[in-house]
Amino acid sequence: MLTSSFPRLLLATGVVAASLTACDSTRPVASESSAESVPVSPTVDESDVSFNREVTQGDYRFTVKSYGSQEPRFISVRSYRGTAQTIDPLRVEVSGAVTNVASGDLNGNGKPELYVMTDNKRANGGLYAFEFAERGYTPITAPGTPGGNAGMGYSGQDTYQISGNKLVRTFPVTSTATATAGTTAGTTAGSTPATGTRTVEYTLDNTGKLVMGQSMDAK
């Protein structure tokens, strides 16, 4: 009796294992399942393409698409060198609608970077960056709140662009005096007028870290 039950046990175990594998295959992954489609997901509508752009850097070419008009949104990134795809298509959840993409090689190491900007206005938001190699990529951590005087009056609303070998970050700044005056005049909290804008430059070091450089204020 025990002998006849053993094959059934193995068969049942195989069914359970197959079921678990099938469940795992439906989990969100950081790659797309084919050359022409985005993996089916409850949060992604394949037909809802809200952004679609291609940029190049040297021999590399990147195509970036975003999906969805509400949170959460996803971007898909395809990286090519010539006609060959260098990595499995990458899929990343982002906050905010994609507004622009740019490529560069800020540290001059021959590994191109891709910068994806969104309209997320929260502090330290709105930037997703990656450095690509021949067969892989490394996320670049977005810069945090600027240090020292460069961070005085900072409250978010960042915009980014690539200029030469630098990442340029611009945001409005406010002062305590202005905030007090605005409150006295009846300005609601969270809508304090800016006293000007500040631009902060970043370089990318050899380890793939963004390093803050000079900052400049403008009225």
PDB file of N, CA and C in Angstrom, residues 7-101:
ATOM      1  N   PRO A   7       4.239   6.802  -5.907  1.00  0.00           N
ATOM      2  CA  PRO A   7       4.184   7.539  -7.188  1.00  0.00           C
ATOM      3  C   PRO A   7       3.139   8.637  -7.165  1.00  0.00           C
ATOM      4  N   ARG A   8       1.988   8.350  -6.484  1.00  0.00           N
ATOM      5  CA  ARG A   8       0.959   9.377  -6.414  1.00  0.00           C
ATOM      6  C   ARG A   8       1.464  10.601  -5.645  1.00  0.00           C
ATOM      7  N   LEU A   9       2.234  10.337  -4.587  1.00  0.00           N
ATOM      8  CA  LEU A   9       2.784  11.428  -3.808  1.00  0.00           C
ATOM      9  C   LEU A   9       3.730  12.265  -4.642  1.00  0.00           C
ATOM     10  N   LEU A  10       4.577  11.575  -5.433  1.00  0.00           N
ATOM     11  CA  LEU A  10       5.496  12.299  -6.305  1.00  0.00           C
ATOM     12  C   LEU A  10       4.743  13.118  -7.328  1.00  0.00           C
ATOM     13  N   LEU A  11       3.673  12.527  -7.897  1.00  0.00           N
ATOM     14  CA  LEU A  11       2.876  13.226  -8.887  1.00  0.00           C
ATOM     15  C   LEU A  11       2.224  14.457  -8.274  1.00  0.00           C
ATOM     16  N   ALA A  12       1.670  14.305  -7.059  1.00  0.00           N
ATOM     17  CA  ALA A  12       1.037  15.439  -6.388  1.00  0.00           C
ATOM     18  C   ALA A  12       2.059  16.533  -6.098  1.00  0.00           C
ATOM     19  N   THR A  13       3.260  16.101  -5.670  1.00  0.00           N
ATOM     20  CA  THR A  13       4.317  17.078  -5.395  1.00  0.00           C
ATOM     21  C   THR A  13       4.680  17.848  -6.644  1.00  0.00           C
ATOM     22  N   GLY A  14       4.742  17.125  -7.783  1.00  0.00           N
ATOM     23  CA  GLY A  14       5.060  17.784  -9.048  1.00  0.00           C
ATOM     24  C   GLY A  14       4.004  18.788  -9.437  1.00  0.00           C
ATOM     25  N   VAL A  15       2.729  18.447  -9.180  1.00  0.00           N
ATOM     26  CA  VAL A  15       1.636  19.366  -9.510  1.00  0.00           C
ATOM     27  C   VAL A  15       1.736  20.636  -8.679  1.00  0.00           C
ATOM     28  N   VAL A  16       2.025  20.465  -7.364  1.00  0.00           N
ATOM     29  CA  VAL A  16       2.164  21.620  -6.490  1.00  0.00           C
ATOM     30  C   VAL A  16       3.323  22.492  -6.933  1.00  0.00           C
ATOM     31  N   ALA A  17       4.459  21.857  -7.269  1.00  0.00           N
ATOM     32  CA  ALA A  17       5.634  22.611  -7.709  1.00  0.00           C
ATOM     33  C   ALA A  17       5.337  23.366  -8.974  1.00  0.00           C
ATOM     34  N   ALA A  18       4.613  22.711  -9.907  1.00  0.00           N
ATOM     35  CA  ALA A  18       4.268  23.371 -11.161  1.00  0.00           C
ATOM     36  C   ALA A  18       3.357  24.560 -10.904  1.00  0.00           C
ATOM     37  N   SER A  19       2.422  24.395  -9.931  1.00  0.00           N
ATOM     38  CA  SER A  19       1.513  25.488  -9.605  1.00  0.00           C
ATOM     39  C   SER A  19       2.270  26.668  -9.032  1.00  0.00           C
ATOM     40  N   LEU A  20       3.261  26.395  -8.156  1.00  0.00           N
ATOM     41  CA  LEU A  20       4.048  27.473  -7.577  1.00  0.00           C
ATOM     42  C   LEU A  20       4.851  28.181  -8.638  1.00  0.00           C
ATOM     43  N   THR A  21       5.399  27.412  -9.579  1.00  0.00           N
ATOM     44  CA  THR A  21       6.165  28.020 -10.659  1.00  0.00           C
ATOM     45  C   THR A  21       5.284  28.904 -11.500  1.00  0.00           C
ATOM     46  N   ALA A  22       4.064  28.425 -11.769  1.00  0.00           N
ATOM     47  CA  ALA A  22       3.140  29.215 -12.569  1.00  0.00           C
ATOM     48  C   ALA A  22       2.794  30.507 -11.858  1.00  0.00           C
ATOM     49  N   CYS A  23       2.616  30.443 -10.527  1.00  0.00           N
ATOM     50  CA  CYS A  23       2.310  31.648  -9.766  1.00  0.00           C
ATOM     51  C   CYS A  23       3.484  32.621  -9.813  1.00  0.00           C
ATOM     52  N   ASP A  24       4.715  32.103  -9.679  1.00  0.00           N
ATOM     53  CA  ASP A  24       5.879  32.955  -9.696  1.00  0.00           C
ATOM     54  C   ASP A  24       6.009  33.666 -11.031  1.00  0.00           C
ATOM     55  N   SER A  25       5.609  32.997 -12.115  1.00  0.00           N
ATOM     56  CA  SER A  25       5.799  33.582 -13.438  1.00  0.00           C
ATOM     57  C   SER A  25       4.909  34.784 -13.656  1.00  0.00           C
ATOM     58  N   THR A  26       3.886  34.968 -12.826  1.00  0.00           N
ATOM     59  CA  THR A  26       2.993  36.105 -12.998  1.00  0.00           C
ATOM     60  C   THR A  26       3.400  37.287 -12.142  1.00  0.00           C
ATOM     61  N   ARG A  27       4.444  37.150 -11.349  1.00  0.00           N
ATOM     62  CA  ARG A  27       4.880  38.246 -10.512  1.00  0.00           C
ATOM     63  C   ARG A  27       5.577  39.305 -11.360  1.00  0.00           C
ATOM     64  N   PRO A  28       5.452  40.603 -10.997  1.00  0.00           N
ATOM     65  CA  PRO A  28       6.137  41.645 -11.754  1.00  0.00           C
ATOM     66  C   PRO A  28       7.634  41.405 -11.772  1.00  0.00           C
ATOM     67  N   VAL A  29       8.237  41.564 -12.935  1.00  0.00           N
ATOM     68  CA  VAL A  29       9.669  41.368 -13.081  1.00  0.00           C
ATOM     69  C   VAL A  29      10.249  42.587 -13.759  1.00  0.00           C
ATOM     70  N   ALA A  30      11.579  42.705 -13.683  1.00  0.00           N
ATOM     71  CA  ALA A  30      12.254  43.869 -14.249  1.00  0.00           C
ATOM     72  C   ALA A  30      12.631  43.648 -15.703  1.00  0.00           C
ATOM     73  N   SER A  31      11.839  42.909 -16.434  1.00  0.00           N
ATOM     74  CA  SER A  31      12.082  42.742 -17.860  1.00  0.00           C
ATOM     75  C   SER A  31      10.787  42.421 -18.545  1.00  0.00           C
ATOM     76  N   GLU A  32      10.753  42.669 -19.850  1.00  0.00           N
ATOM     77  CA  GLU A  32       9.562  42.402 -20.621  1.00  0.00           C
ATOM     78  C   GLU A  32       9.650  41.003 -21.213  1.00  0.00           C
ATOM     79  N   SER A  33       8.503  40.438 -21.552  1.00  0.00           N
ATOM     80  CA  SER A  33       8.466  39.039 -21.937  1.00  0.00           C
ATOM     81  C   SER A  33       8.758  38.806 -23.404  1.00  0.00           C
ATOM     82  N   SER A  34       8.673  39.841 -24.230  1.00  0.00           N
ATOM     83  CA  SER A  34       8.951  39.669 -25.645  1.00  0.00           C
ATOM     84  C   SER A  34       9.464  40.954 -26.218  1.00  0.00           C
ATOM     85  N   ALA A  35       9.847  40.909 -27.485  1.00  0.00           N
ATOM     86  CA  ALA A  35      10.422  42.086 -28.122  1.00  0.00           C
ATOM     87  C   ALA A  35       9.379  43.143 -28.433  1.00  0.00           C
ATOM     88  N   GLU A  36       8.105  42.799 -28.367  1.00  0.00           N
ATOM     89  CA  GLU A  36       7.086  43.741 -28.796  1.00  0.00           C
ATOM     90  C   GLU A  36       6.006  44.014 -27.761  1.00  0.00           C
ATOM     91  N   SER A  37       6.093  43.419 -26.579  1.00  0.00           N
ATOM     92  CA  SER A  37       4.996  43.596 -25.629  1.00  0.00           C
ATOM     93  C   SER A  37       5.509  43.811 -24.224  1.00  0.00           C
ATOM     94  N   VAL A  38       4.657  44.418 -23.428  1.00  0.00           N
ATOM     95  CA  VAL A  38       4.936  44.610 -22.012  1.00  0.00           C
ATOM     96  C   VAL A  38       4.252  43.499 -21.248  1.00  0.00           C
ATOM     97  N   PRO A  39       4.861  42.936 -20.197  1.00  0.00           N
ATOM     98  CA  PRO A  39       4.226  41.850 -19.465  1.00  0.00           C
ATOM     99  C   PRO A  39       2.848  42.259 -18.957  1.00  0.00           C
ATOM    100  N   VAL A  40       1.916  41.333 -19.060  1.00  0.00           N
ATOM    101  CA  VAL A  40       0.566  41.616 -18.598  1.00  0.00           C
ATOM    102  C   VAL A  40       0.599  41.773 -17.079  1.00  0.00           C
ATOM    103  N   SER A  41       0.031  42.846 -16.580  1.00  0.00           N
ATOM    104  CA  SER A  41       0.027  43.131 -15.151  1.00  0.00           C
ATOM    105  C   SER A  41      -1.249  43.872 -14.814  1.00  0.00           C
ATOM    106  N   PRO A  42      -1.810  43.662 -13.635  1.00  0.00           N
ATOM    107  CA  PRO A  42      -3.030  44.376 -13.262  1.00  0.00           C
ATOM    108  C   PRO A  42      -2.864  45.888 -13.280  1.00  0.00           C
ATOM    109  N   THR A  43      -1.632  46.371 -13.182  1.00  0.00           N
ATOM    110  CA  THR A  43      -1.417  47.810 -13.111  1.00  0.00           C
ATOM    111  C   THR A  43      -0.925  48.405 -14.426  1.00  0.00           C
ATOM    112  N   VAL A  44      -0.804  47.608 -15.481  1.00  0.00           N
ATOM    113  CA  VAL A  44      -0.287  48.101 -16.751  1.00  0.00           C
ATOM    114  C   VAL A  44      -1.260  47.778 -17.874  1.00  0.00           C
ATOM    115  N   ASP A  45      -1.628  48.797 -18.635  1.00  0.00           N
ATOM    116  CA  ASP A  45      -2.449  48.624 -19.820  1.00  0.00           C
ATOM    117  C   ASP A  45      -1.539  48.778 -21.031  1.00  0.00           C
ATOM    118  N   GLU A  46      -1.325  47.684 -21.779  1.00  0.00           N
ATOM    119  CA  GLU A  46      -0.391  47.700 -22.887  1.00  0.00           C
ATOM    120  C   GLU A  46      -0.718  48.770 -23.919  1.00  0.00           C
ATOM    121  N   SER A  47      -1.996  49.106 -24.056  1.00  0.00           N
ATOM    122  CA  SER A  47      -2.394  50.080 -25.073  1.00  0.00           C
ATOM    123  C   SER A  47      -2.274  51.522 -24.582  1.00  0.00           C
ATOM    124  N   ASP A  48      -2.042  51.696 -23.285  1.00  0.00           N
ATOM    125  CA  ASP A  48      -2.005  53.037 -22.699  1.00  0.00           C
ATOM    126  C   ASP A  48      -0.573  53.559 -22.663  1.00  0.00           C
ATOM    127  N   VAL A  49      -0.035  53.881 -23.828  1.00  0.00           N
ATOM    128  CA  VAL A  49       1.321  54.410 -23.929  1.00  0.00           C
ATOM    129  C   VAL A  49       1.257  55.927 -23.792  1.00  0.00           C
ATOM    130  N   SER A  50       1.825  56.452 -22.725  1.00  0.00           N
ATOM    131  CA  SER A  50       1.748  57.886 -22.470  1.00  0.00           C
ATOM    132  C   SER A  50       3.016  58.636 -22.870  1.00  0.00           C
ATOM    133  N   PHE A  51       4.098  57.905 -23.148  1.00  0.00           N
ATOM    134  CA  PHE A  51       5.352  58.533 -23.562  1.00  0.00           C
ATOM    135  C   PHE A  51       6.132  57.520 -24.380  1.00  0.00           C
ATOM    136  N   ASN A  52       6.751  57.970 -25.471  1.00  0.00           N
ATOM    137  CA  ASN A  52       7.509  57.065 -26.343  1.00  0.00           C
ATOM    138  C   ASN A  52       8.606  57.873 -27.032  1.00  0.00           C
ATOM    139  N   ARG A  53       9.864  57.595 -26.672  1.00  0.00           N
ATOM    140  CA  ARG A  53      10.963  58.365 -27.266  1.00  0.00           C
ATOM    141  C   ARG A  53      12.221  57.508 -27.371  1.00  0.00           C
ATOM    142  N   GLU A  54      13.054  57.851 -28.343  1.00  0.00           N
ATOM    143  CA  GLU A  54      14.326  57.156 -28.546  1.00  0.00           C
ATOM    144  C   GLU A  54      15.457  58.174 -28.473  1.00  0.00           C
ATOM    145  N   VAL A  55      16.529  57.807 -27.743  1.00  0.00           N
ATOM    146  CA  VAL A  55      17.713  58.667 -27.646  1.00  0.00           C
ATOM    147  C   VAL A  55      18.948  57.808 -27.899  1.00  0.00           C
ATOM    148  N   THR A  56      20.035  58.445 -28.297  1.00  0.00           N
ATOM    149  CA  THR A  56      21.271  57.722 -28.588  1.00  0.00           C
ATOM    150  C   THR A  56      22.428  58.340 -27.814  1.00  0.00           C
ATOM    151  N   GLN A  57      23.436  57.504 -27.580  1.00  0.00           N
ATOM    152  CA  GLN A  57      24.680  57.950 -26.966  1.00  0.00           C
ATOM    153  C   GLN A  57      25.806  57.094 -27.534  1.00  0.00           C
ATOM    154  N   GLY A  58      26.601  57.672 -28.420  1.00  0.00           N
ATOM    155  CA  GLY A  58      27.642  56.899 -29.087  1.00  0.00           C
ATOM    156  C   GLY A  58      27.026  55.779 -29.898  1.00  0.00           C
ATOM    157  N   ASP A  59      27.506  54.553 -29.678  1.00  0.00           N
ATOM    158  CA  ASP A  59      26.977  53.376 -30.388  1.00  0.00           C
ATOM    159  C   ASP A  59      25.687  52.853 -29.769  1.00  0.00           C
ATOM    160  N   TYR A  60      25.266  53.425 -28.664  1.00  0.00           N
ATOM    161  CA  TYR A  60      24.099  52.911 -27.944  1.00  0.00           C
ATOM    162  C   TYR A  60      22.832  53.653 -28.347  1.00  0.00           C
ATOM    163  N   ARG A  61      21.740  52.929 -28.284  1.00  0.00           N
ATOM    164  CA  ARG A  61      20.426  53.494 -28.572  1.00  0.00           C
ATOM    165  C   ARG A  61      19.449  52.999 -27.511  1.00  0.00           C
ATOM    166  N   PHE A  62      18.632  53.917 -26.998  1.00  0.00           N
ATOM    167  CA  PHE A  62      17.662  53.581 -25.969  1.00  0.00           C
ATOM    168  C   PHE A  62      16.267  53.978 -26.422  1.00  0.00           C
ATOM    169  N   THR A  63      15.319  53.078 -26.233  1.00  0.00           N
ATOM    170  CA  THR A  63      13.920  53.420 -26.455  1.00  0.00           C
ATOM    171  C   THR A  63      13.218  53.367 -25.102  1.00  0.00           C
ATOM    172  N   VAL A  64      12.472  54.413 -24.815  1.00  0.00           N
ATOM    173  CA  VAL A  64      11.801  54.543 -23.521  1.00  0.00           C
ATOM    174  C   VAL A  64      10.319  54.754 -23.762  1.00  0.00           C
ATOM    175  N   LYS A  65       9.504  53.926 -23.119  1.00  0.00           N
ATOM    176  CA  LYS A  65       8.057  54.084 -23.158  1.00  0.00           C
ATOM    177  C   LYS A  65       7.539  54.126 -21.730  1.00  0.00           C
ATOM    178  N   SER A  66       6.491  54.885 -21.531  1.00  0.00           N
ATOM    179  CA  SER A  66       5.811  54.850 -20.233  1.00  0.00           C
ATOM    180  C   SER A  66       4.369  54.437 -20.467  1.00  0.00           C
ATOM    181  N   TYR A  67       3.807  53.779 -19.454  1.00  0.00           N
ATOM    182  CA  TYR A  67       2.455  53.234 -19.539  1.00  0.00           C
ATOM    183  C   TYR A  67       1.625  53.736 -18.379  1.00  0.00           C
ATOM    184  N   GLY A  68       0.402  54.123 -18.678  1.00  0.00           N
ATOM    185  CA  GLY A  68      -0.526  54.512 -17.637  1.00  0.00           C
ATOM    186  C   GLY A  68      -0.645  56.017 -17.494  1.00  0.00           C
ATOM    187  N   SER A  69      -1.831  56.457 -17.100  1.00  0.00           N
ATOM    188  CA  SER A  69      -2.087  57.869 -16.876  1.00  0.00           C
ATOM    189  C   SER A  69      -2.348  58.164 -15.403  1.00  0.00           C
ATOM    190  N   GLN A  70      -2.303  57.120 -14.575  1.00  0.00           N
ATOM    191  CA  GLN A  70      -2.482  57.270 -13.138  1.00  0.00           C
ATOM    192  C   GLN A  70      -1.427  56.438 -12.418  1.00  0.00           C
ATOM    193  N   GLU A  71      -1.219  56.757 -11.141  1.00  0.00           N
ATOM    194  CA  GLU A  71      -0.244  56.006 -10.352  1.00  0.00           C
ATOM    195  C   GLU A  71      -0.771  54.610 -10.064  1.00  0.00           C
ATOM    196  N   PRO A  72       0.074  53.581 -10.042  1.00  0.00           N
ATOM    197  CA  PRO A  72       1.491  53.669 -10.383  1.00  0.00           C
ATOM    198  C   PRO A  72       1.707  53.613 -11.892  1.00  0.00           C
ATOM    199  N   ARG A  73       2.742  54.265 -12.358  1.00  0.00           N
ATOM    200  CA  ARG A  73       3.121  54.225 -13.766  1.00  0.00           C
ATOM    201  C   ARG A  73       4.382  53.385 -13.912  1.00  0.00           C
ATOM    202  N   PHE A  74       4.593  52.871 -15.123  1.00  0.00           N
ATOM    203  CA  PHE A  74       5.785  52.070 -15.403  1.00  0.00           C
ATOM    204  C   PHE A  74       6.478  52.608 -16.640  1.00  0.00           C
ATOM    205  N   ILE A  75       7.799  52.493 -16.657  1.00  0.00           N
ATOM    206  CA  ILE A  75       8.550  52.759 -17.875  1.00  0.00           C
ATOM    207  C   ILE A  75       9.196  51.462 -18.335  1.00  0.00           C
ATOM    208  N   SER A  76       9.305  51.298 -19.639  1.00  0.00           N
ATOM    209  CA  SER A  76      10.075  50.194 -20.188  1.00  0.00           C
ATOM    210  C   SER A  76      11.250  50.785 -20.951  1.00  0.00           C
ATOM    211  N   VAL A  77      12.417  50.202 -20.765  1.00  0.00           N
ATOM    212  CA  VAL A  77      13.645  50.689 -21.388  1.00  0.00           C
ATOM    213  C   VAL A  77      14.278  49.551 -22.161  1.00  0.00           C
ATOM    214  N   ARG A  78      14.601  49.814 -23.423  1.00  0.00           N
ATOM    215  CA  ARG A  78      15.336  48.861 -24.248  1.00  0.00           C
ATOM    216  C   ARG A  78      16.665  49.484 -24.631  1.00  0.00           C
ATOM    217  N   SER A  79      17.728  48.738 -24.440  1.00  0.00           N
ATOM    218  CA  SER A  79      19.074  49.219 -24.726  1.00  0.00           C
ATOM    219  C   SER A  79      19.680  48.412 -25.875  1.00  0.00           C
ATOM    220  N   TYR A  80      20.203  49.115 -26.878  1.00  0.00           N
ATOM    221  CA  TYR A  80      20.819  48.463 -28.034  1.00  0.00           C
ATOM    222  C   TYR A  80      22.214  49.037 -28.261  1.00  0.00           C
ATOM    223  N   ARG A  81      23.097  48.181 -28.745  1.00  0.00           N
ATOM    224  CA  ARG A  81      24.384  48.645 -29.268  1.00  0.00           C
ATOM    225  C   ARG A  81      24.437  48.203 -30.717  1.00  0.00           C
ATOM    226  N   GLY A  82      24.332  49.146 -31.602  1.00  0.00           N
ATOM    227  CA  GLY A  82      24.115  48.797 -33.000  1.00  0.00           C
ATOM    228  C   GLY A  82      22.716  48.229 -33.130  1.00  0.00           C
ATOM    229  N   THR A  83      22.632  47.018 -33.663  1.00  0.00           N
ATOM    230  CA  THR A  83      21.324  46.362 -33.781  1.00  0.00           C
ATOM    231  C   THR A  83      21.103  45.326 -32.682  1.00  0.00           C
ATOM    232  N   ALA A  84      22.122  45.074 -31.867  1.00  0.00           N
ATOM    233  CA  ALA A  84      22.026  44.040 -30.833  1.00  0.00           C
ATOM    234  C   ALA A  84      21.485  44.629 -29.542  1.00  0.00           C
ATOM    235  N   GLN A  85      20.553  43.912 -28.940  1.00  0.00           N
ATOM    236  CA  GLN A  85      20.008  44.327 -27.655  1.00  0.00           C
ATOM    237  C   GLN A  85      20.987  43.936 -26.565  1.00  0.00           C
ATOM    238  N   THR A  86      21.354  44.886 -25.685  1.00  0.00           N
ATOM    239  CA  THR A  86      22.413  44.626 -24.711  1.00  0.00           C
ATOM    240  C   THR A  86      21.909  43.993 -23.423  1.00  0.00           C
ATOM    241  N   ILE A  87      20.649  44.232 -23.061  1.00  0.00           N
ATOM    242  CA  ILE A  87      20.089  43.648 -21.842  1.00  0.00           C
ATOM    243  C   ILE A  87      18.651  43.229 -22.121  1.00  0.00           C
ATOM    244  N   ASP A  88      18.118  42.400 -21.232  1.00  0.00           N
ATOM    245  CA  ASP A  88      16.691  42.128 -21.301  1.00  0.00           C
ATOM    246  C   ASP A  88      15.949  43.440 -21.070  1.00  0.00           C
ATOM    247  N   PRO A  89      14.848  43.670 -21.773  1.00  0.00           N
ATOM    248  CA  PRO A  89      14.106  44.918 -21.575  1.00  0.00           C
ATOM    249  C   PRO A  89      13.816  45.155 -20.095  1.00  0.00           C
ATOM    250  N   LEU A  90      14.001  46.377 -19.691  1.00  0.00           N
ATOM    251  CA  LEU A  90      13.901  46.768 -18.292  1.00  0.00           C
ATOM    252  C   LEU A  90      12.563  47.435 -18.035  1.00  0.00           C
ATOM    253  N   ARG A  91      11.910  47.072 -16.936  1.00  0.00           N
ATOM    254  CA  ARG A  91      10.659  47.708 -16.556  1.00  0.00           C
ATOM    255  C   ARG A  91      10.770  48.215 -15.128  1.00  0.00           C
ATOM    256  N   VAL A  92      10.431  49.498 -14.919  1.00  0.00           N
ATOM    257  CA  VAL A  92      10.607  50.140 -13.622  1.00  0.00           C
ATOM    258  C   VAL A  92       9.362  50.957 -13.291  1.00  0.00           C
ATOM    259  N   GLU A  93       8.914  50.874 -12.056  1.00  0.00           N
ATOM    260  CA  GLU A  93       7.806  51.715 -11.607  1.00  0.00           C
ATOM    261  C   GLU A  93       8.331  53.107 -11.285  1.00  0.00           C
ATOM    262  N   VAL A  94       7.632  54.133 -11.747  1.00  0.00           N
ATOM    263  CA  VAL A  94       8.050  55.508 -11.503  1.00  0.00           C
ATOM    264  C   VAL A  94       6.890  56.293 -10.911  1.00  0.00           C
ATOM    265  N   SER A  95       7.217  57.408 -10.292  1.00  0.00           N
ATOM    266  CA  SER A  95       6.214  58.305  -9.729  1.00  0.00           C
ATOM    267  C   SER A  95       6.136  59.548 -10.595  1.00  0.00           C
ATOM    268  N   GLY A  96       4.950  59.839 -11.095  1.00  0.00           N
ATOM    269  CA  GLY A  96       4.768  60.990 -11.962  1.00  0.00           C
ATOM    270  C   GLY A  96       4.790  60.599 -13.426  1.00  0.00           C
ATOM    271  N   ALA A  97       4.325  61.518 -14.269  1.00  0.00           N
ATOM    272  CA  ALA A  97       4.314  61.295 -15.710  1.00  0.00           C
ATOM    273  C   ALA A  97       5.678  61.636 -16.296  1.00  0.00           C
ATOM    274  N   VAL A  98       6.166  60.813 -17.211  1.00  0.00           N
ATOM    275  CA  VAL A  98       7.456  61.071 -17.842  1.00  0.00           C
ATOM    276  C   VAL A  98       7.347  62.315 -18.721  1.00  0.00           C
ATOM    277  N   THR A  99       8.280  63.223 -18.555  1.00  0.00           N
ATOM    278  CA  THR A  99       8.289  64.461 -19.338  1.00  0.00           C
ATOM    279  C   THR A  99       9.447  64.534 -20.323  1.00  0.00           C
ATOM    280  N   ASN A 100      10.539  63.824 -20.037  1.00  0.00           N
ATOM    281  CA  ASN A 100      11.699  63.908 -20.920  1.00  0.00           C
ATOM    282  C   ASN A 100      12.669  62.769 -20.606  1.00  0.00           C
ATOM    283  N   VAL A 101      13.512  62.435 -21.569  1.00  0.00           N
ATOM    284  CA  VAL A 101      14.616  61.503 -21.361  1.00  0.00           C
ATOM    285  C   VAL A 101      15.859  62.106 -22.006  1.00  0.00           C
TER     286      VAL A 101
END
